[in-house]
Amino acid sequence: MAKTLFDKHVDFGVRQANPFNGGPPPRLLGQSHITPTDLFFVRSHGDVPEVDADSYRLEVNGRVSRHLSLSLDEIKNNFERVAVNATLQCAGNRREELMAVQPIPHELPWGVDAISHAAWAGVRLRDVLAVAGVESEAALNLHVEFGGLDEVERLNNRFRYGGSIPLAKGLSPEVILAYEMNGEPLAPAHGFPLRTIVPRFIGARSVKWLERITVQDEPSHNYFQRKAYRLFASNARADTVNWDNGMMLGEMNVTSVICSHTEDERVGAGMIAVQGYALAGGGREIARVDVSSDGGQTWMHAELFNDTNPWAWTLWKANFELEPGRYQLVVRAMDTSANTQPQDISQVWNFKGYMNNAWHRVNVEAR
Ligand code: MTE
């Protein structure tokens, strides 16, 4: 099969060539739990760095009792290999719908495609931190910062990408330093040779091209922690905002999306199968997915397809018998803490366009 930039599938939707950003066509998303690597979405803020695996080193420093400088071989050979199947979702997924409510300048208009799921393998962050002398009792109130090798320019400054998570999350067994994706070494666009995978957190914290891990008292001071990936009230604006007032994003919120149909699609009258994905944040699971064909007046429960892995998205399917006419398909999910999705998209609008989990609506015509 022919490939495009960075070995992606010919049908991969490139949203931006430089830096490289894009995602799979929705109809190919959510057909199987694992997203093939050539369809897996890419979100990069700078150019993909070329990293020489032989001279690569990972530095571990900050509030540790032993500084570490590890080669790739030392990471692979000295720590237990673990596999974690996890879904990554960008906080900017579904920004396009928010942009239709009010413009959001200078941000990428993601559809429902800034999400994918892979079989990752690598080593536990907590095993590496243990060798550096960080134990779980240290976790209270500390943070672990991840620094990437890629350079980004913002506000007239050039700096490397970074972000952090609370150390308590970093010591959870599912947080890994991954060197494999879907059975292969990480692809360059996905962070070769090493990246963090932080399941159930926004994708921004799964730092690619990882060069440094720093245990510290405060969350990262990097732009992508202090300004970007913060959630502001709907009346806040970029030119007047107090950046300290935004909520630093970590755990994802509950969401569900229709992938099988696109806006204004024409379908044959009769039985149609509506399909998509749902995702719960934090330590929660998807409890229920409701689907409607009449704009949310009546609902049916979708059939759920759960991966056995707790860090995976839930795929769902519902069949509708449609007479000729116009229909609005809608989906909403509920998680195991009974959190559900807001009905109205204007309730979740924010000037950076993050965390859109409003009911997902798709208008179709049956003929
Ligand atoms: N890590 C680095 N070093 N640079 C980046 O630009 N983008 C982040 C995160 N890690 C980013 C990064 C964001 S916003 C997301 S959503 C995920 O990587 C996307 O991972 P993927 O490109 O493998 O899908």
PDB file of N, CA, C and O in Angstrom, residues 67-105:
ATOM      1  N   HIS A  67      21.275  10.853  40.484  1.00  0.00           N
ATOM      2  CA  HIS A  67      21.010  11.270  39.098  1.00  0.00           C
ATOM      3  C   HIS A  67      21.311  10.094  38.175  1.00  0.00           C
ATOM      4  O   HIS A  67      22.296   9.385  38.396  1.00  0.00           O
ATOM      5  N   LEU A  68      20.515   9.905  37.166  1.00  0.00           N
ATOM      6  CA  LEU A  68      20.767   8.813  36.213  1.00  0.00           C
ATOM      7  C   LEU A  68      20.981   9.392  34.824  1.00  0.00           C
ATOM      8  O   LEU A  68      20.394  10.427  34.466  1.00  0.00           O
ATOM      9  N   SER A  69      21.798   8.712  34.047  1.00  0.00           N
ATOM     10  CA  SER A  69      21.954   9.022  32.632  1.00  0.00           C
ATOM     11  C   SER A  69      21.978   7.667  31.939  1.00  0.00           C
ATOM     12  O   SER A  69      22.950   6.916  32.055  1.00  0.00           O
ATOM     13  N   LEU A  70      20.890   7.321  31.276  1.00  0.00           N
ATOM     14  CA  LEU A  70      20.706   5.949  30.784  1.00  0.00           C
ATOM     15  C   LEU A  70      20.709   5.902  29.263  1.00  0.00           C
ATOM     16  O   LEU A  70      20.052   6.731  28.604  1.00  0.00           O
ATOM     17  N   SER A  71      21.413   4.922  28.713  1.00  0.00           N
ATOM     18  CA  SER A  71      21.336   4.701  27.260  1.00  0.00           C
ATOM     19  C   SER A  71      20.066   3.891  26.977  1.00  0.00           C
ATOM     20  O   SER A  71      19.457   3.317  27.893  1.00  0.00           O
ATOM     21  N   LEU A  72      19.725   3.812  25.694  1.00  0.00           N
ATOM     22  CA  LEU A  72      18.526   3.049  25.323  1.00  0.00           C
ATOM     23  C   LEU A  72      18.686   1.573  25.697  1.00  0.00           C
ATOM     24  O   LEU A  72      17.757   0.939  26.213  1.00  0.00           O
ATOM     25  N   ASP A  73      19.886   1.039  25.470  1.00  0.00           N
ATOM     26  CA  ASP A  73      20.121  -0.366  25.822  1.00  0.00           C
ATOM     27  C   ASP A  73      19.999  -0.590  27.323  1.00  0.00           C
ATOM     28  O   ASP A  73      19.457  -1.606  27.764  1.00  0.00           O
ATOM     29  N   GLU A  74      20.525   0.349  28.116  1.00  0.00           N
ATOM     30  CA  GLU A  74      20.404   0.198  29.575  1.00  0.00           C
ATOM     31  C   GLU A  74      18.937   0.211  30.000  1.00  0.00           C
ATOM     32  O   GLU A  74      18.521  -0.545  30.873  1.00  0.00           O
ATOM     33  N   ILE A  75      18.153   1.052  29.351  1.00  0.00           N
ATOM     34  CA  ILE A  75      16.722   1.104  29.692  1.00  0.00           C
ATOM     35  C   ILE A  75      16.062  -0.235  29.333  1.00  0.00           C
ATOM     36  O   ILE A  75      15.309  -0.815  30.114  1.00  0.00           O
ATOM     37  N   LYS A  76      16.398  -0.734  28.145  1.00  0.00           N
ATOM     38  CA  LYS A  76      15.764  -1.990  27.699  1.00  0.00           C
ATOM     39  C   LYS A  76      16.239  -3.197  28.500  1.00  0.00           C
ATOM     40  O   LYS A  76      15.467  -4.110  28.754  1.00  0.00           O
ATOM     41  N   ASN A  77      17.541  -3.207  28.862  1.00  0.00           N
ATOM     42  CA  ASN A  77      18.096  -4.422  29.481  1.00  0.00           C
ATOM     43  C   ASN A  77      17.997  -4.440  31.002  1.00  0.00           C
ATOM     44  O   ASN A  77      17.989  -5.506  31.604  1.00  0.00           O
ATOM     45  N   ASN A  78      17.958  -3.271  31.636  1.00  0.00           N
ATOM     46  CA  ASN A  78      18.037  -3.238  33.103  1.00  0.00           C
ATOM     47  C   ASN A  78      16.676  -3.154  33.797  1.00  0.00           C
ATOM     48  O   ASN A  78      16.614  -3.184  35.022  1.00  0.00           O
ATOM     49  N   PHE A  79      15.614  -3.000  33.016  1.00  0.00           N
ATOM     50  CA  PHE A  79      14.296  -2.874  33.635  1.00  0.00           C
ATOM     51  C   PHE A  79      13.337  -3.872  32.997  1.00  0.00           C
ATOM     52  O   PHE A  79      13.501  -4.228  31.826  1.00  0.00           O
ATOM     53  N   GLU A  80      12.330  -4.260  33.783  1.00  0.00           N
ATOM     54  CA  GLU A  80      11.340  -5.220  33.267  1.00  0.00           C
ATOM     55  C   GLU A  80      10.539  -4.595  32.122  1.00  0.00           C
ATOM     56  O   GLU A  80      10.108  -3.440  32.216  1.00  0.00           O
ATOM     57  N   ARG A  81      10.353  -5.365  31.049  1.00  0.00           N
ATOM     58  CA  ARG A  81       9.533  -4.893  29.927  1.00  0.00           C
ATOM     59  C   ARG A  81       8.057  -5.097  30.278  1.00  0.00           C
ATOM     60  O   ARG A  81       7.666  -6.186  30.690  1.00  0.00           O
ATOM     61  N   VAL A  82       7.250  -4.058  30.110  1.00  0.00           N
ATOM     62  CA  VAL A  82       5.818  -4.190  30.388  1.00  0.00           C
ATOM     63  C   VAL A  82       5.032  -3.711  29.176  1.00  0.00           C
ATOM     64  O   VAL A  82       5.480  -2.829  28.436  1.00  0.00           O
ATOM     65  N   ALA A  83       3.854  -4.304  28.984  1.00  0.00           N
ATOM     66  CA  ALA A  83       2.983  -3.920  27.874  1.00  0.00           C
ATOM     67  C   ALA A  83       1.759  -3.206  28.426  1.00  0.00           C
ATOM     68  O   ALA A  83       1.173  -3.661  29.412  1.00  0.00           O
ATOM     69  N   VAL A  84       1.400  -2.096  27.832  1.00  0.00           N
ATOM     70  CA  VAL A  84       0.204  -1.342  28.249  1.00  0.00           C
ATOM     71  C   VAL A  84      -0.560  -0.953  26.982  1.00  0.00           C
ATOM     72  O   VAL A  84      -0.034  -0.220  26.147  1.00  0.00           O
ATOM     73  N   ASN A  85      -1.783  -1.461  26.838  1.00  0.00           N
ATOM     74  CA  ASN A  85      -2.613  -1.033  25.715  1.00  0.00           C
ATOM     75  C   ASN A  85      -3.380   0.203  26.162  1.00  0.00           C
ATOM     76  O   ASN A  85      -4.162   0.126  27.111  1.00  0.00           O
ATOM     77  N   ALA A  86      -3.140   1.318  25.521  1.00  0.00           N
ATOM     78  CA  ALA A  86      -3.758   2.560  26.006  1.00  0.00           C
ATOM     79  C   ALA A  86      -4.185   3.455  24.864  1.00  0.00           C
ATOM     80  O   ALA A  86      -3.552   3.498  23.812  1.00  0.00           O
ATOM     81  N   THR A  87      -5.277   4.175  25.119  1.00  0.00           N
ATOM     82  CA  THR A  87      -5.800   5.158  24.182  1.00  0.00           C
ATOM     83  C   THR A  87      -5.178   6.512  24.506  1.00  0.00           C
ATOM     84  O   THR A  87      -5.096   6.887  25.671  1.00  0.00           O
ATOM     85  N   LEU A  88      -4.743   7.223  23.496  1.00  0.00           N
ATOM     86  CA  LEU A  88      -4.289   8.612  23.673  1.00  0.00           C
ATOM     87  C   LEU A  88      -5.306   9.523  23.003  1.00  0.00           C
ATOM     88  O   LEU A  88      -5.691   9.286  21.860  1.00  0.00           O
ATOM     89  N   GLN A  89      -5.685  10.569  23.712  1.00  0.00           N
ATOM     90  CA  GLN A  89      -6.583  11.555  23.110  1.00  0.00           C
ATOM     91  C   GLN A  89      -6.023  12.942  23.377  1.00  0.00           C
ATOM     92  O   GLN A  89      -5.637  13.266  24.497  1.00  0.00           O
ATOM     93  N   CYS A  90      -5.996  13.766  22.356  1.00  0.00           N
ATOM     94  CA  CYS A  90      -5.536  15.146  22.521  1.00  0.00           C
ATOM     95  C   CYS A  90      -6.660  15.965  23.146  1.00  0.00           C
ATOM     96  O   CYS A  90      -7.842  15.781  22.805  1.00  0.00           O
ATOM     97  N   ALA A  91      -6.296  16.891  24.039  1.00  0.00           N
ATOM     98  CA  ALA A  91      -7.301  17.769  24.661  1.00  0.00           C
ATOM     99  C   ALA A  91      -8.035  18.601  23.606  1.00  0.00           C
ATOM    100  O   ALA A  91      -9.134  19.088  23.841  1.00  0.00           O
ATOM    101  N   GLY A  92      -7.415  18.747  22.415  1.00  0.00           N
ATOM    102  CA  GLY A  92      -8.031  19.538  21.350  1.00  0.00           C
ATOM    103  C   GLY A  92      -8.941  18.732  20.436  1.00  0.00           C
ATOM    104  O   GLY A  92      -9.469  19.275  19.449  1.00  0.00           O
ATOM    105  N   ASN A  93      -9.176  17.454  20.757  1.00  0.00           N
ATOM    106  CA  ASN A  93     -10.086  16.650  19.924  1.00  0.00           C
ATOM    107  C   ASN A  93     -11.443  17.354  19.846  1.00  0.00           C
ATOM    108  O   ASN A  93     -11.925  17.905  20.834  1.00  0.00           O
ATOM    109  N   ARG A  94     -12.050  17.364  18.665  1.00  0.00           N
ATOM    110  CA  ARG A  94     -13.368  17.980  18.405  1.00  0.00           C
ATOM    111  C   ARG A  94     -13.361  19.505  18.540  1.00  0.00           C
ATOM    112  O   ARG A  94     -14.399  20.109  18.810  1.00  0.00           O
ATOM    113  N   ARG A  95     -12.202  20.125  18.350  1.00  0.00           N
ATOM    114  CA  ARG A  95     -12.165  21.606  18.430  1.00  0.00           C
ATOM    115  C   ARG A  95     -12.975  22.253  17.313  1.00  0.00           C
ATOM    116  O   ARG A  95     -13.540  23.339  17.479  1.00  0.00           O
ATOM    117  N   GLU A  96     -13.015  21.553  16.160  1.00  0.00           N
ATOM    118  CA  GLU A  96     -13.746  22.076  14.991  1.00  0.00           C
ATOM    119  C   GLU A  96     -15.180  22.488  15.356  1.00  0.00           C
ATOM    120  O   GLU A  96     -15.665  23.523  14.916  1.00  0.00           O
ATOM    121  N   GLU A  97     -15.843  21.659  16.175  1.00  0.00           N
ATOM    122  CA  GLU A  97     -17.223  21.984  16.569  1.00  0.00           C
ATOM    123  C   GLU A  97     -17.262  23.237  17.431  1.00  0.00           C
ATOM    124  O   GLU A  97     -18.195  24.037  17.339  1.00  0.00           O
ATOM    125  N   LEU A  98     -16.255  23.424  18.290  1.00  0.00           N
ATOM    126  CA  LEU A  98     -16.200  24.639  19.128  1.00  0.00           C
ATOM    127  C   LEU A  98     -15.964  25.859  18.260  1.00  0.00           C
ATOM    128  O   LEU A  98     -16.508  26.939  18.507  1.00  0.00           O
ATOM    129  N   MET A  99     -15.152  25.684  17.186  1.00  0.00           N
ATOM    130  CA  MET A  99     -14.847  26.801  16.288  1.00  0.00           C
ATOM    131  C   MET A  99     -16.087  27.280  15.541  1.00  0.00           C
ATOM    132  O   MET A  99     -16.147  28.428  15.101  1.00  0.00           O
ATOM    133  N   ALA A 100     -17.068  26.368  15.373  1.00  0.00           N
ATOM    134  CA  ALA A 100     -18.308  26.767  14.701  1.00  0.00           C
ATOM    135  C   ALA A 100     -19.176  27.624  15.633  1.00  0.00           C
ATOM    136  O   ALA A 100     -20.025  28.379  15.175  1.00  0.00           O
ATOM    137  N   VAL A 101     -18.950  27.523  16.941  1.00  0.00           N
ATOM    138  CA  VAL A 101     -19.701  28.341  17.910  1.00  0.00           C
ATOM    139  C   VAL A 101     -19.118  29.750  17.933  1.00  0.00           C
ATOM    140  O   VAL A 101     -19.836  30.748  17.842  1.00  0.00           O
ATOM    141  N   GLN A 102     -17.803  29.852  18.061  1.00  0.00           N
ATOM    142  CA  GLN A 102     -17.060  31.121  18.039  1.00  0.00           C
ATOM    143  C   GLN A 102     -15.672  30.801  17.531  1.00  0.00           C
ATOM    144  O   GLN A 102     -15.130  29.749  17.888  1.00  0.00           O
ATOM    145  N   PRO A 103     -15.058  31.709  16.754  1.00  0.00           N
ATOM    146  CA  PRO A 103     -13.721  31.405  16.215  1.00  0.00           C
ATOM    147  C   PRO A 103     -12.693  31.134  17.312  1.00  0.00           C
ATOM    148  O   PRO A 103     -12.785  31.705  18.404  1.00  0.00           O
ATOM    149  N   ILE A 104     -11.751  30.256  17.012  1.00  0.00           N
ATOM    150  CA  ILE A 104     -10.611  29.985  17.908  1.00  0.00           C
ATOM    151  C   ILE A 104      -9.371  30.116  17.036  1.00  0.00           C
ATOM    152  O   ILE A 104      -8.949  29.149  16.401  1.00  0.00           O
ATOM    153  N   PRO A 105      -8.797  31.338  16.954  1.00  0.00           N
ATOM    154  CA  PRO A 105      -7.663  31.526  16.040  1.00  0.00           C
ATOM    155  C   PRO A 105      -6.416  30.779  16.483  1.00  0.00           C
ATOM    156  O   PRO A 105      -6.240  30.502  17.670  1.00  0.00           O
TER     157      PRO A 105
END
